[in-house]
mmCIF file of C-alpha atoms in Angstrom:
data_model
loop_
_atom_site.group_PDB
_atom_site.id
_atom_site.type_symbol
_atom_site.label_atom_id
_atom_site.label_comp_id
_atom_site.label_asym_id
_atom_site.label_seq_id
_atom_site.Cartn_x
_atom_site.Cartn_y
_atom_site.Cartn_z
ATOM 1 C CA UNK A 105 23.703 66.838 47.709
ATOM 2 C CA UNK A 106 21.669 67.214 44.510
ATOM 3 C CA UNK A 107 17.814 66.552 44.432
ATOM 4 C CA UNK A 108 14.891 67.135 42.734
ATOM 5 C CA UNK A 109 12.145 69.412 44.322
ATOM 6 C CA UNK A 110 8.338 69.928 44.124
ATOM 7 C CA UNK A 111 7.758 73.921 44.529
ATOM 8 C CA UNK A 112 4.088 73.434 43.841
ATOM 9 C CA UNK A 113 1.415 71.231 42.383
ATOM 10 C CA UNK A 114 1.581 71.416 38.611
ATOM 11 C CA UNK A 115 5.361 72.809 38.600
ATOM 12 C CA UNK A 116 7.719 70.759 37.005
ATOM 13 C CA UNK A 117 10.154 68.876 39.324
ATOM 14 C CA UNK A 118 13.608 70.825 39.787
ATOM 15 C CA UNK A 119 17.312 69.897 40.148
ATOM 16 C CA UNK A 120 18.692 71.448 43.456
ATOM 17 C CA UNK A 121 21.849 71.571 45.498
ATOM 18 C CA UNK A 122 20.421 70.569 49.256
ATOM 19 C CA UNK A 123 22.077 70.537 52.340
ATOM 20 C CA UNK A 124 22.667 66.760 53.727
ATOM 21 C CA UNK A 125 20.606 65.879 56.260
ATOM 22 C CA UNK A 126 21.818 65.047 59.408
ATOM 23 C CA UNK A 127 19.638 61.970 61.153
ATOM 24 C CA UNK A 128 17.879 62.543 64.383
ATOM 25 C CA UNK A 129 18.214 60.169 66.994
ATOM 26 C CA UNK A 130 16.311 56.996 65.854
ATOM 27 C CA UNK A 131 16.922 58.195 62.062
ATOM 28 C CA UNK A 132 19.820 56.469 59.733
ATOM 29 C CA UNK A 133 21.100 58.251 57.303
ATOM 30 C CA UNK A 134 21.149 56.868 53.554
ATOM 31 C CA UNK A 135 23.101 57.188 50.600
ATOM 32 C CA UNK A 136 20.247 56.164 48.265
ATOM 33 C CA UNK A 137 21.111 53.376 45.153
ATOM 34 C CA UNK A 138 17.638 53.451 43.923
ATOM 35 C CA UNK A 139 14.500 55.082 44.242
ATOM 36 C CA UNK A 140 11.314 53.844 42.449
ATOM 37 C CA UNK A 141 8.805 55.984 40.409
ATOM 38 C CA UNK A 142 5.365 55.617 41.854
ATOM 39 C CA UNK A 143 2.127 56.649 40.432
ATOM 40 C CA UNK A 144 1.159 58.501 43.968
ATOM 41 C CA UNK A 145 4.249 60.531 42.903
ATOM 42 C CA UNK A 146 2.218 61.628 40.289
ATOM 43 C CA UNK A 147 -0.884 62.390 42.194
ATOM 44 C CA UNK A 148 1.244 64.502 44.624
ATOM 45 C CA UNK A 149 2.997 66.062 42.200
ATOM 46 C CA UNK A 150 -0.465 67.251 39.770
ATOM 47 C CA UNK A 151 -2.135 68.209 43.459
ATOM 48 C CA UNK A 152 -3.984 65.509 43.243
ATOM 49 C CA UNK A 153 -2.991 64.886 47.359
ATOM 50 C CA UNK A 154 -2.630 68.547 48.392
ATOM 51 C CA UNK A 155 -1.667 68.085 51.709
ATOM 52 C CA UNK A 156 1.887 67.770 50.815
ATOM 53 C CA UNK A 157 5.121 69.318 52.413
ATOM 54 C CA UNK A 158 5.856 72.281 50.237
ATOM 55 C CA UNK A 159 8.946 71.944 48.800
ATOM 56 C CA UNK A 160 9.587 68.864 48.843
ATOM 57 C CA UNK A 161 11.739 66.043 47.751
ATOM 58 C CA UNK A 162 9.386 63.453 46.258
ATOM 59 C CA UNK A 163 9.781 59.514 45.971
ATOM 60 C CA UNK A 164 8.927 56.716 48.799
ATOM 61 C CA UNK A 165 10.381 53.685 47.103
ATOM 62 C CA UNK A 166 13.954 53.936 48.466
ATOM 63 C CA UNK A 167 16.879 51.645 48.480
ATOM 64 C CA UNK A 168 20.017 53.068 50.125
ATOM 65 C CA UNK A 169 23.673 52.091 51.974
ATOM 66 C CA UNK A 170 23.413 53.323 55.812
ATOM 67 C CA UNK A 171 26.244 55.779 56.104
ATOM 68 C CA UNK A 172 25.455 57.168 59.035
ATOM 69 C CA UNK A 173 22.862 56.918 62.339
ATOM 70 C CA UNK A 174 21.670 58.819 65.024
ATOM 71 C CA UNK A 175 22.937 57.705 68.281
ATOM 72 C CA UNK A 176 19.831 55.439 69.928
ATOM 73 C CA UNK A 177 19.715 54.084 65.948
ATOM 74 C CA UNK A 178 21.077 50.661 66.649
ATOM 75 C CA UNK A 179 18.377 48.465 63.911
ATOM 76 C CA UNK A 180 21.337 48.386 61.180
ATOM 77 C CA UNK A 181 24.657 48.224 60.707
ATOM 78 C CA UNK A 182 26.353 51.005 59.038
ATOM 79 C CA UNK A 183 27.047 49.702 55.237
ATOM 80 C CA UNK A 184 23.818 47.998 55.312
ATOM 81 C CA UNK A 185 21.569 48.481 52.341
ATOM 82 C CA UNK A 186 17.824 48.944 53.566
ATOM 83 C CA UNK A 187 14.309 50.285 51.855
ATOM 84 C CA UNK A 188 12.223 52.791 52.839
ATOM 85 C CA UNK A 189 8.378 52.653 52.395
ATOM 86 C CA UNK A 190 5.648 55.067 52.351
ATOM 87 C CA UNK A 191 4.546 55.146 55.676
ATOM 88 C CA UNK A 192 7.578 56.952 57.538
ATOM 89 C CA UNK A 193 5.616 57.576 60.966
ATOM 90 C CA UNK A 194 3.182 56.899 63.136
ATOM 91 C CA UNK A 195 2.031 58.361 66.301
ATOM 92 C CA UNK A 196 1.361 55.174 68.253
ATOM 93 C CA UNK A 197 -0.599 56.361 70.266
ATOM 94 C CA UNK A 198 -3.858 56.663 68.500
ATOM 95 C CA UNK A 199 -6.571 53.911 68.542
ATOM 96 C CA UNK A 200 -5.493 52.924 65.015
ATOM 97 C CA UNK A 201 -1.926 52.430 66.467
ATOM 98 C CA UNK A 202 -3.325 50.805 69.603
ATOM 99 C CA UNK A 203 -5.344 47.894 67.547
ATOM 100 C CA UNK A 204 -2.719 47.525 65.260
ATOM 101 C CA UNK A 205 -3.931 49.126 62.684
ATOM 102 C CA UNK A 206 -1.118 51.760 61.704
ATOM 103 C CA UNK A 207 -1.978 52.175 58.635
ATOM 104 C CA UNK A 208 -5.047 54.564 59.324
ATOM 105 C CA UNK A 209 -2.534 55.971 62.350
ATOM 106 C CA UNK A 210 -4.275 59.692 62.738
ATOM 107 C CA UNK A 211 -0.965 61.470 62.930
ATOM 108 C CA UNK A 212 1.701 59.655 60.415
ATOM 109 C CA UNK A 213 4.164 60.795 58.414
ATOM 110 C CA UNK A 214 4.791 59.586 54.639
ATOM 111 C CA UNK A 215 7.497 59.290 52.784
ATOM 112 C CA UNK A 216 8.039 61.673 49.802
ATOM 113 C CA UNK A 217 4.599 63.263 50.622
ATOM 114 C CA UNK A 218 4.565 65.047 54.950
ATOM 115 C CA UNK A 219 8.632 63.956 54.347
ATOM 116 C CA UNK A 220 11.310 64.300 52.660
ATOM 117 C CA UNK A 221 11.733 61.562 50.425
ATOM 118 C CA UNK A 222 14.262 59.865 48.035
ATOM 119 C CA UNK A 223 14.251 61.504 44.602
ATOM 120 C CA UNK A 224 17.804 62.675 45.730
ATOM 121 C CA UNK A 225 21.648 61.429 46.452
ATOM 122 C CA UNK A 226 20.615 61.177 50.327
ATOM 123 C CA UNK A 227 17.590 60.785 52.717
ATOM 124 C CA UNK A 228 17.041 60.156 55.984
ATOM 125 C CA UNK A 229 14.448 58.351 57.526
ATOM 126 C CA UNK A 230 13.182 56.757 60.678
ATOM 127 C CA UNK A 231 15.152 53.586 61.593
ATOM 128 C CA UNK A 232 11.834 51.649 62.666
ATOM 129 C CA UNK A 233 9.969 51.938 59.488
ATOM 130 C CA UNK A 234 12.647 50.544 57.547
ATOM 131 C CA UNK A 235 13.049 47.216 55.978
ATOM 132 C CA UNK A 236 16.379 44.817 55.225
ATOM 133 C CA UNK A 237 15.874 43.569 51.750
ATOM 134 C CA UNK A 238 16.078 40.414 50.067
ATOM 135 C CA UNK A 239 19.245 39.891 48.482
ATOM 136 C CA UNK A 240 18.311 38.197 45.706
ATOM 137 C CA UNK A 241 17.150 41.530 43.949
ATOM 138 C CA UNK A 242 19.567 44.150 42.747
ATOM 139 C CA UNK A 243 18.622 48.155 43.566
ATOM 140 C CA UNK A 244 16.827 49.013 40.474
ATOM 141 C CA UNK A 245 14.455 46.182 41.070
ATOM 142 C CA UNK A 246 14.371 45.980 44.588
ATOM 143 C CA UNK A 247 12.450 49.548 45.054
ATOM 144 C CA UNK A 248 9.359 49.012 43.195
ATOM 145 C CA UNK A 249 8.810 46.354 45.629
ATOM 146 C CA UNK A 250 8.326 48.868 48.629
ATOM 147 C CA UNK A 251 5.702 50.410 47.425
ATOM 148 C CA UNK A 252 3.873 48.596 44.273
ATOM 149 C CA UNK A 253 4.861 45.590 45.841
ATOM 150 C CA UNK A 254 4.022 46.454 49.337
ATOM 151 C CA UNK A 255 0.535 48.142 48.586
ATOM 152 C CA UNK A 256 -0.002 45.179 46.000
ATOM 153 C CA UNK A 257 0.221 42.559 48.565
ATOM 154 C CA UNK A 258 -2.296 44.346 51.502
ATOM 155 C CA UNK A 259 -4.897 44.650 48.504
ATOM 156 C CA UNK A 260 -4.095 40.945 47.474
ATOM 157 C CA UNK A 261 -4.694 40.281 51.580
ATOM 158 C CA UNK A 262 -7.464 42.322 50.900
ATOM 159 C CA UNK A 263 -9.384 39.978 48.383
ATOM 160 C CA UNK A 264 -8.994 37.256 50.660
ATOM 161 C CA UNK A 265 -8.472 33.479 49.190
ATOM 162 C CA UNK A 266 -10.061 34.392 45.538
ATOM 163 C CA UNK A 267 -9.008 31.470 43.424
ATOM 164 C CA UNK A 268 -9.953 32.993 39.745
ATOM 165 C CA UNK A 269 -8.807 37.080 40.610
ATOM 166 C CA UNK A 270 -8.919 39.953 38.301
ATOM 167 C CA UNK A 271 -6.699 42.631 38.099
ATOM 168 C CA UNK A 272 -7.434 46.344 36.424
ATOM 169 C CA UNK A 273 -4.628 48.084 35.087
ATOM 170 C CA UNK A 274 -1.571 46.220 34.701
ATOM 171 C CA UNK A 275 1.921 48.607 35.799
ATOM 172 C CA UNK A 276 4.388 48.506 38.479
ATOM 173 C CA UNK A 277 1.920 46.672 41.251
ATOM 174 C CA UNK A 278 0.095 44.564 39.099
ATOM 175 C CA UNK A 279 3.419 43.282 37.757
ATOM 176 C CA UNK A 280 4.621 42.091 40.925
ATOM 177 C CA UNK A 281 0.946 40.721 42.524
ATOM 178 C CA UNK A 282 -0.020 38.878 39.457
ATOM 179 C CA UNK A 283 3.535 36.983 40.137
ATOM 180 C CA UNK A 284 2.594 36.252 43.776
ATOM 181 C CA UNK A 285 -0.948 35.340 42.746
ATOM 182 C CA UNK A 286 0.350 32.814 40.172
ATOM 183 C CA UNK A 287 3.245 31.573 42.654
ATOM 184 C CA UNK A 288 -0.138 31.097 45.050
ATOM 185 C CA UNK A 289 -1.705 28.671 42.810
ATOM 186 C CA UNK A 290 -4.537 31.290 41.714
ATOM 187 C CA UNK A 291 -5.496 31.987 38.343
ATOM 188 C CA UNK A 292 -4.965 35.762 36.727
ATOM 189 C CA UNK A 293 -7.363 37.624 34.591
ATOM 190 C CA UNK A 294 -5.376 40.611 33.311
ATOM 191 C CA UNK A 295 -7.565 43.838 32.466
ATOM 192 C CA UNK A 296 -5.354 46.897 30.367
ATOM 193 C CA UNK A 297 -6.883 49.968 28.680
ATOM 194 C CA UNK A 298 -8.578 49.180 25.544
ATOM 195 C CA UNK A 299 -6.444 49.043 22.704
ATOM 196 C CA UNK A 300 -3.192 48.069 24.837
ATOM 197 C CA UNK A 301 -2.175 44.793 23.216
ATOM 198 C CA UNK A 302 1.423 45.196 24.581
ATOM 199 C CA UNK A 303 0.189 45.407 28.048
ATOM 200 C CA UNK A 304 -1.801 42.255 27.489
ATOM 201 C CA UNK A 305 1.101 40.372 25.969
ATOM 202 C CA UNK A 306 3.084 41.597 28.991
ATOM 203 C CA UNK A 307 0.235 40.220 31.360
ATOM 204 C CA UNK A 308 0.207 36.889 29.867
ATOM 205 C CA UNK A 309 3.907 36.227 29.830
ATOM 206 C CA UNK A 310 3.785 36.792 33.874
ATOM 207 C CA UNK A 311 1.206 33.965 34.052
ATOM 208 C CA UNK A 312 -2.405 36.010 33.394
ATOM 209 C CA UNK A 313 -4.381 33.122 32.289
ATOM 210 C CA UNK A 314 -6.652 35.739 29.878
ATOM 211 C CA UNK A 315 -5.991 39.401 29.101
ATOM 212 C CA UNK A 316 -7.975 41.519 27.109
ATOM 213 C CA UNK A 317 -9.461 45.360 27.712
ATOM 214 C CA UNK A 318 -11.404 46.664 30.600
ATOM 215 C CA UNK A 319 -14.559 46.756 28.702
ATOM 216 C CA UNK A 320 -14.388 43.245 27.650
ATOM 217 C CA UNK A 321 -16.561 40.321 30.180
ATOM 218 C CA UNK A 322 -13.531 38.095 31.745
ATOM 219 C CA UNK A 323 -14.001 34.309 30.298
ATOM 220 C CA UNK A 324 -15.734 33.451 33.638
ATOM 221 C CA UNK A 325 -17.054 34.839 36.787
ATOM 222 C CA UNK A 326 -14.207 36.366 39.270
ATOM 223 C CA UNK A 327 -13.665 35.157 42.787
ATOM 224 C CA UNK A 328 -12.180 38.900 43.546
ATOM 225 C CA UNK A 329 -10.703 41.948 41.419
ATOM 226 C CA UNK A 330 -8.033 44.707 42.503
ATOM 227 C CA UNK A 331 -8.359 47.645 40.650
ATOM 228 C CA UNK A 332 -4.559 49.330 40.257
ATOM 229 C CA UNK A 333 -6.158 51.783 37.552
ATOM 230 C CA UNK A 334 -7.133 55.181 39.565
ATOM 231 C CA UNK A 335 -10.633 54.752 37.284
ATOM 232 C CA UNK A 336 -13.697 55.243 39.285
ATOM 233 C CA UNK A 337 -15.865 53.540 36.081
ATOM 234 C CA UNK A 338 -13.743 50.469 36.608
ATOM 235 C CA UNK A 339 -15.985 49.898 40.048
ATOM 236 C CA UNK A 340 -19.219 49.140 38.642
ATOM 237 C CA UNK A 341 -17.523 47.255 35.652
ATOM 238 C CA UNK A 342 -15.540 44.897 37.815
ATOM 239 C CA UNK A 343 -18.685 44.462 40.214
ATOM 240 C CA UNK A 344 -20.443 43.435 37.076
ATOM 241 C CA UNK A 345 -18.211 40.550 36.784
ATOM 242 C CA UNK A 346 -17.220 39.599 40.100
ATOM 243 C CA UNK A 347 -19.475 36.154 41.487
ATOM 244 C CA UNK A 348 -21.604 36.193 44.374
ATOM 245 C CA UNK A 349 -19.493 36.847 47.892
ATOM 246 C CA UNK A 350 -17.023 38.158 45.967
ATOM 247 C CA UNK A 351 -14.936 41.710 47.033
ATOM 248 C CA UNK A 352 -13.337 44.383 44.389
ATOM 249 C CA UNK A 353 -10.520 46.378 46.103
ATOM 250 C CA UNK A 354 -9.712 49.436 45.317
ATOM 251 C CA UNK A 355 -6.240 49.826 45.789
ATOM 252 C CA UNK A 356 -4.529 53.189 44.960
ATOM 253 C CA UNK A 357 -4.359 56.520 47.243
ATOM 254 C CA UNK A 358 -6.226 58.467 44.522
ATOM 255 C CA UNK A 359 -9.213 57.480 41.948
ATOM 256 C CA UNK A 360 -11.559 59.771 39.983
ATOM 257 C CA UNK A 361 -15.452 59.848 40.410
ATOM 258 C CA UNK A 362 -16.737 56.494 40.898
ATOM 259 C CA UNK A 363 -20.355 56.649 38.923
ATOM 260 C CA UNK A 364 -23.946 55.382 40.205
ATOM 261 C CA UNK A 365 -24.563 51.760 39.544
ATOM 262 C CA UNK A 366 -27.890 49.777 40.176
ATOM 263 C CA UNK A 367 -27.715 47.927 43.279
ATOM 264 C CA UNK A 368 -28.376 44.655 41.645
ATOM 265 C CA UNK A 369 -24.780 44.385 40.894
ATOM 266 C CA UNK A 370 -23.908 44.753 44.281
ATOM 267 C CA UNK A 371 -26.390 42.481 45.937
ATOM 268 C CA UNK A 372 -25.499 38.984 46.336
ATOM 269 C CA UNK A 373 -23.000 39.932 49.367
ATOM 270 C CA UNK A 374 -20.205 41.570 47.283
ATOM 271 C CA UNK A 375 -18.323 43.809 48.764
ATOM 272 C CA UNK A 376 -16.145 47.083 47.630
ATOM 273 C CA UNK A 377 -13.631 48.021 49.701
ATOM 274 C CA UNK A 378 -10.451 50.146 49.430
ATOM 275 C CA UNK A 379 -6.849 49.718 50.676
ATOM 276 C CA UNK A 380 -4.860 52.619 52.523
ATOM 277 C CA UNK A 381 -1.009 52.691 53.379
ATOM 278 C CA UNK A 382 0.471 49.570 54.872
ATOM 279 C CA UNK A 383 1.391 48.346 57.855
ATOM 280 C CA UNK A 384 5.084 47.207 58.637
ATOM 281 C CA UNK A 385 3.429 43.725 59.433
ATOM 282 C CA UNK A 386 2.714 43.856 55.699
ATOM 283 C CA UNK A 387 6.153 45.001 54.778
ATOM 284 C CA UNK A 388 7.877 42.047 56.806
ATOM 285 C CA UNK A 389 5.372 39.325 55.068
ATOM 286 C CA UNK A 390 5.820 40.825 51.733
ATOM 287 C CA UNK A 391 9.489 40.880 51.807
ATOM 288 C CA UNK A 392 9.479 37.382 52.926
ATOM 289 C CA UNK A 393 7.615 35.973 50.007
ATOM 290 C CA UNK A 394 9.494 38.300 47.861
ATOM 291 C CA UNK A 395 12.695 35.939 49.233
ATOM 292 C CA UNK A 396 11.272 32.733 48.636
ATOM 293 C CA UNK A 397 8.934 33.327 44.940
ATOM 294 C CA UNK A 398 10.552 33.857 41.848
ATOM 295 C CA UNK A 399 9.359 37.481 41.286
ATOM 296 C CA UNK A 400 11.024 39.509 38.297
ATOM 297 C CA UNK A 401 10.578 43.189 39.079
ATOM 298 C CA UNK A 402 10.865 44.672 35.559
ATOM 299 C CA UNK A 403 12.222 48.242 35.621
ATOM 300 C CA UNK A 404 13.685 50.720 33.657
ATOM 301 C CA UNK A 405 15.821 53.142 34.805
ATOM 302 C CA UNK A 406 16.761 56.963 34.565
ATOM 303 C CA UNK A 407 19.404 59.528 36.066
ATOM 304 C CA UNK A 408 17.878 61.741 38.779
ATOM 305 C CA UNK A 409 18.049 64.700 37.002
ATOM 306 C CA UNK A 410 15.543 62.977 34.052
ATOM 307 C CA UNK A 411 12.977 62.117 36.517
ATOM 308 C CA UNK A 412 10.367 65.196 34.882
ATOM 309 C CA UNK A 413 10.737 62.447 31.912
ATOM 310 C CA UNK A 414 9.960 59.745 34.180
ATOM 311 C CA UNK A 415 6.833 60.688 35.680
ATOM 312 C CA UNK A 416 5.646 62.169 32.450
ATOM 313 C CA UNK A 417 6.364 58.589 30.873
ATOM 314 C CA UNK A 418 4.463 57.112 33.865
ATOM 315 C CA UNK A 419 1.359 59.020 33.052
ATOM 316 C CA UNK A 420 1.358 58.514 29.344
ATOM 317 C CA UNK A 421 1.814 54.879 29.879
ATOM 318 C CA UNK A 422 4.763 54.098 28.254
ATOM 319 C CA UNK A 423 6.226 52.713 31.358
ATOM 320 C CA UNK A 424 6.304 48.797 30.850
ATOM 321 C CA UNK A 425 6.543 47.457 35.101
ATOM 322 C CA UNK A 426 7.912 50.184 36.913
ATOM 323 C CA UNK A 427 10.373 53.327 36.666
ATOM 324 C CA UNK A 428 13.244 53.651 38.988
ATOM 325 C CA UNK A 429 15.629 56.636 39.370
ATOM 326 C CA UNK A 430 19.337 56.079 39.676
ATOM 327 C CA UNK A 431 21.010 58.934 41.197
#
């Protein structure tokens, strides 16, 4: 099969002839349609997470066909299409696993990071971490939702019942939340880098009530903000605007420096708090809204072999929703 490989942090991505994998016994085997661009691909791929399997075969936003299964593998039929999230493994045995917290499991595996993932014509993966998928969506825009939309909606969870909610940084994730949000009955304050009037336009034509740059004051005091953007400054800026009781998440695996701030802008009960993994409690709740709202994904796609261009686009910004690889 052909995929593209990681050597080392840095390196550029390269296109490979692999053996197929054959699945273990809980493990299905997947002919993948689709596999979504992430911006932790990015921070695995600049060493950003260095605890990755060297090589590898990046990518943990997967959409594939079942085309073959290891013999106790009984969760799908054969022909079924399925995703395939981030979190590949957990130990279960842990006290994160035991109080149902497997997101913080301390022994997991993760997709297209510890694991193989899906930037390639086949993966495997682990039967019980998989997820059937709405039908509604087609490939392309079906993956982003296993990871920007997964992640998205623990960090909406997150910020709790926030009627006015801001959101920092405005990609694949924010895309997709600010739908939910809006579909919730909540009202959207979109926040892009400065100078990033397309991004604002895009904000407000998926229901963001105001969007303007991240250095500008909101129109009002926020009930919540996520931060998407892997800015540490953002912190103290959002806490700045965020009401009394309120919480700013910070959801993405990877964020620069976060700077000193007075504590007067934290007093008054707010809270900061981050957002790791998911659970697959997440995954089936997410999916299940994704069945019944009216979400657009909004994608744009690119061979395998182009996905150097692809992440480079990612990090320039000049990725409008999210990137998906077609292989």
């Amino acid at each position: 099969m052909k995929a593209m490989i990681l050597d080392r942090a840095g390196a550029p991505l390269r296109l490979a002839d692999c053996t197929l994998p054959a699945p273990a016994a809980k493990q299905v085997l997947l002919k993948v349609r689709a596999c979504g661009v992430c911006r932790t691909d990015l921070h695995v791929a600049d060493g950003e997470l260095d605890q990755a399997k060297l090589p590898l075969i990046p990518g943990h936003e997967i959409v594939g066909e079942v085309v073959a299964k290891g013999g106790l593998a009984q969760r799908f039929a054969l022909g079924q299409r399925v995703g395939v999230p981030w979190l590949g493994h957990t130990c279960g045995r842990c006290r994160y696993c035991l109080s149902q917290r497997e997101n913080l499991c301390e022994a997991p595996g993760f997709t297209g990071y510890t694991l193989d993932g899906g930037y390639a014509e086949y993966a495997v993966a682990d039967q019980d971490y998989c997820f059937a998928l709405p039908e509604r969506y087609g490939d392309a825009e079906a993956a982003p939702l296993l990871c920007a939309g997964l992640i998205g909606y623990r960090a909406l969870v997150a910020a709790g019942s926030a009627e006015t909610l801001g959101i920092y940084g405005f990609g694949a994730a924010a895309h997709i939340i600010a739908q939910v949000a809006v579909w919730q009955g909540r009202r959207i304050f979109a926040f892009t880098k400065p100078g990033d009037s397309a991004g604002q336009d895009f904000a407000r034509q998926l229901g963001a009530e105001w969007a303007g740059d991240s250095s500008q004051p909101p129109p009002r005091a926020m009930d919540a903000a996520i931060l998407f953007a892997p800015v540490g400054a953002l912190v103290p800026q959002a806490l700045r605007h965020v009401a009394k009781g309120g919480t700013v998440v910070c959801a993405g695996i990877h964020m620069s420096e976060i700077p000193a701030f007075p504590y007067s802008i934290l007093w008054g009960e707010r809270s900061v708090r981050s957002v790791a993994n998911l659970t697959r409690q997440d995954g089936e709740a997410f999916l299940a809204i994704a069945g019944q709202a009216p979400l657009k994904t909004h994608v744009r796609t690119f061979a395998l072999a182009d996905a150097n261009q692809a992440l480079a686009q990612l990090k320039n910004g000049q990725i409008q929703g999210a990137a998906v690889l077609i292989p």
